[in-house]
Amino acid sequence: MGEVVWTGGHLPRLPDGAVPAAFSDQVKLVLEKISATLESAGSGLGRLVKVNAYLSDIDNLPEFNSIYYAFLDGHPIPPRTSVEVTRFRDASMLEIEVVAHTS
């Protein structure tokens, strides 16, 4: 399998620290950040092994799934755990961590 990339949790924060208000924008931002992190580590979305998604409201899961599956379109869908958490430190409504391989 080669080298493994483990990421910490990615939050939907912009470079200036702001958090988008809309849940859909937060999901897209986090997935874009994960993609960039994986690419910089010599991996990519097609090499995901495991995804953990933490949502502030599990009722957002259908919207999350819609964006998540569209973002991964054309890539293998890895095993994923999705759970509701009590709260985040700011306006974040989700956090995602992943494991991927590099070869």
Coordinates of C-alpha atoms in Angstrom, one line a residue:
M1 CA 0.0 0.0 0.0
G2 CA 2.9 2.4 0.4
E3 CA 3.1 5.4 2.7
V4 CA 0.0 6.5 4.6
V5 CA -1.2 10.1 5.1
W6 CA -3.2 10.8 8.3
T7 CA -4.7 14.2 8.6
G8 CA -6.0 16.0 11.6
G9 CA -9.4 17.4 11.5
H10 CA -10.1 20.0 8.9
L11 CA -12.4 22.8 9.9
P12 CA -14.2 25.2 7.5
R13 CA -12.0 28.3 8.3
L14 CA -10.9 30.7 5.6
P15 CA -7.3 32.0 5.7
D16 CA -8.5 35.1 7.6
G17 CA -10.2 32.8 10.2
A18 CA -13.7 33.5 9.1
V19 CA -16.2 30.6 8.7
P20 CA -18.8 30.6 5.9
A21 CA -22.3 30.9 7.2
A22 CA -23.9 28.2 5.0
F23 CA -23.5 24.6 5.8
S24 CA -23.0 23.7 2.1
D25 CA -20.2 26.3 1.8
Q26 CA -18.5 24.8 4.9
V27 CA -18.6 21.3 3.5
K28 CA -17.2 22.4 0.1
L29 CA -14.4 24.4 1.8
V30 CA -13.4 21.5 4.1
L31 CA -13.3 19.0 1.1
E32 CA -11.2 21.5 -0.9
K33 CA -8.8 21.8 2.0
I34 CA -8.5 18.0 2.4
S35 CA -7.9 17.6 -1.4
A36 CA -5.1 20.2 -1.3
T37 CA -3.6 18.6 1.8
L38 CA -3.6 15.2 0.2
E39 CA -2.1 16.4 -3.0
S40 CA 0.7 18.2 -1.1
A41 CA 1.5 14.9 0.6
G42 CA 1.7 13.0 -2.7
S43 CA -1.8 11.5 -2.4
G44 CA -5.3 12.5 -3.5
L45 CA -9.0 11.9 -3.2
G46 CA -8.8 8.7 -5.2
R47 CA -6.5 7.2 -2.5
L48 CA -8.7 7.7 0.5
V49 CA -8.8 4.8 2.9
K50 CA -11.0 6.1 5.7
V51 CA -13.0 9.3 6.4
N52 CA -14.4 10.5 9.7
A53 CA -17.0 13.3 9.5
Y54 CA -18.2 15.1 12.6
L55 CA -21.4 17.2 12.2
S56 CA -22.9 19.6 14.6
D57 CA -26.4 18.5 13.5
I58 CA -26.9 15.0 12.1
D59 CA -30.0 16.3 10.3
N60 CA -27.5 17.9 7.9
L61 CA -26.3 14.5 6.8
P62 CA -28.4 14.3 3.6
E63 CA -27.0 17.7 2.4
F64 CA -23.5 16.6 3.5
N65 CA -23.9 13.3 1.5
S66 CA -25.0 15.2 -1.6
I67 CA -22.0 17.4 -1.6
Y68 CA -19.6 14.7 -0.5
Y69 CA -20.6 12.2 -3.2
A70 CA -20.5 14.9 -5.9
F71 CA -17.0 15.9 -4.7
L72 CA -15.8 12.3 -4.8
D73 CA -17.5 11.6 -8.2
G74 CA -15.2 9.4 -10.2
H75 CA -13.2 8.3 -7.2
P76 CA -13.7 5.1 -5.0
I77 CA -15.9 5.8 -2.1
P78 CA -14.0 5.0 1.1
P79 CA -15.5 3.7 4.4
R80 CA -16.8 6.6 6.4
T81 CA -18.0 7.3 9.9
S82 CA -20.4 10.2 10.4
V83 CA -21.4 11.3 13.9
E84 CA -23.0 14.3 15.5
V85 CA -21.0 16.2 18.1
T86 CA -22.2 18.6 20.7
R87 CA -20.5 21.8 19.4
F88 CA -17.5 23.4 17.9
R89 CA -15.5 26.4 19.2
D90 CA -16.8 28.7 16.6
A91 CA -19.4 28.8 13.8
S92 CA -18.1 25.6 12.3
M93 CA -20.7 23.0 11.7
L94 CA -18.4 20.2 10.7
E95 CA -14.9 18.7 10.9
I96 CA -13.5 16.0 8.7
E97 CA -10.3 13.9 9.1
V98 CA -9.1 11.4 6.6
V99 CA -6.6 8.6 6.0
A100 CA -5.2 8.0 2.6
H101 CA -2.3 6.2 0.9
T102 CA 0.3 7.7 -1.4
S103 CA 0.7 4.8 -3.9

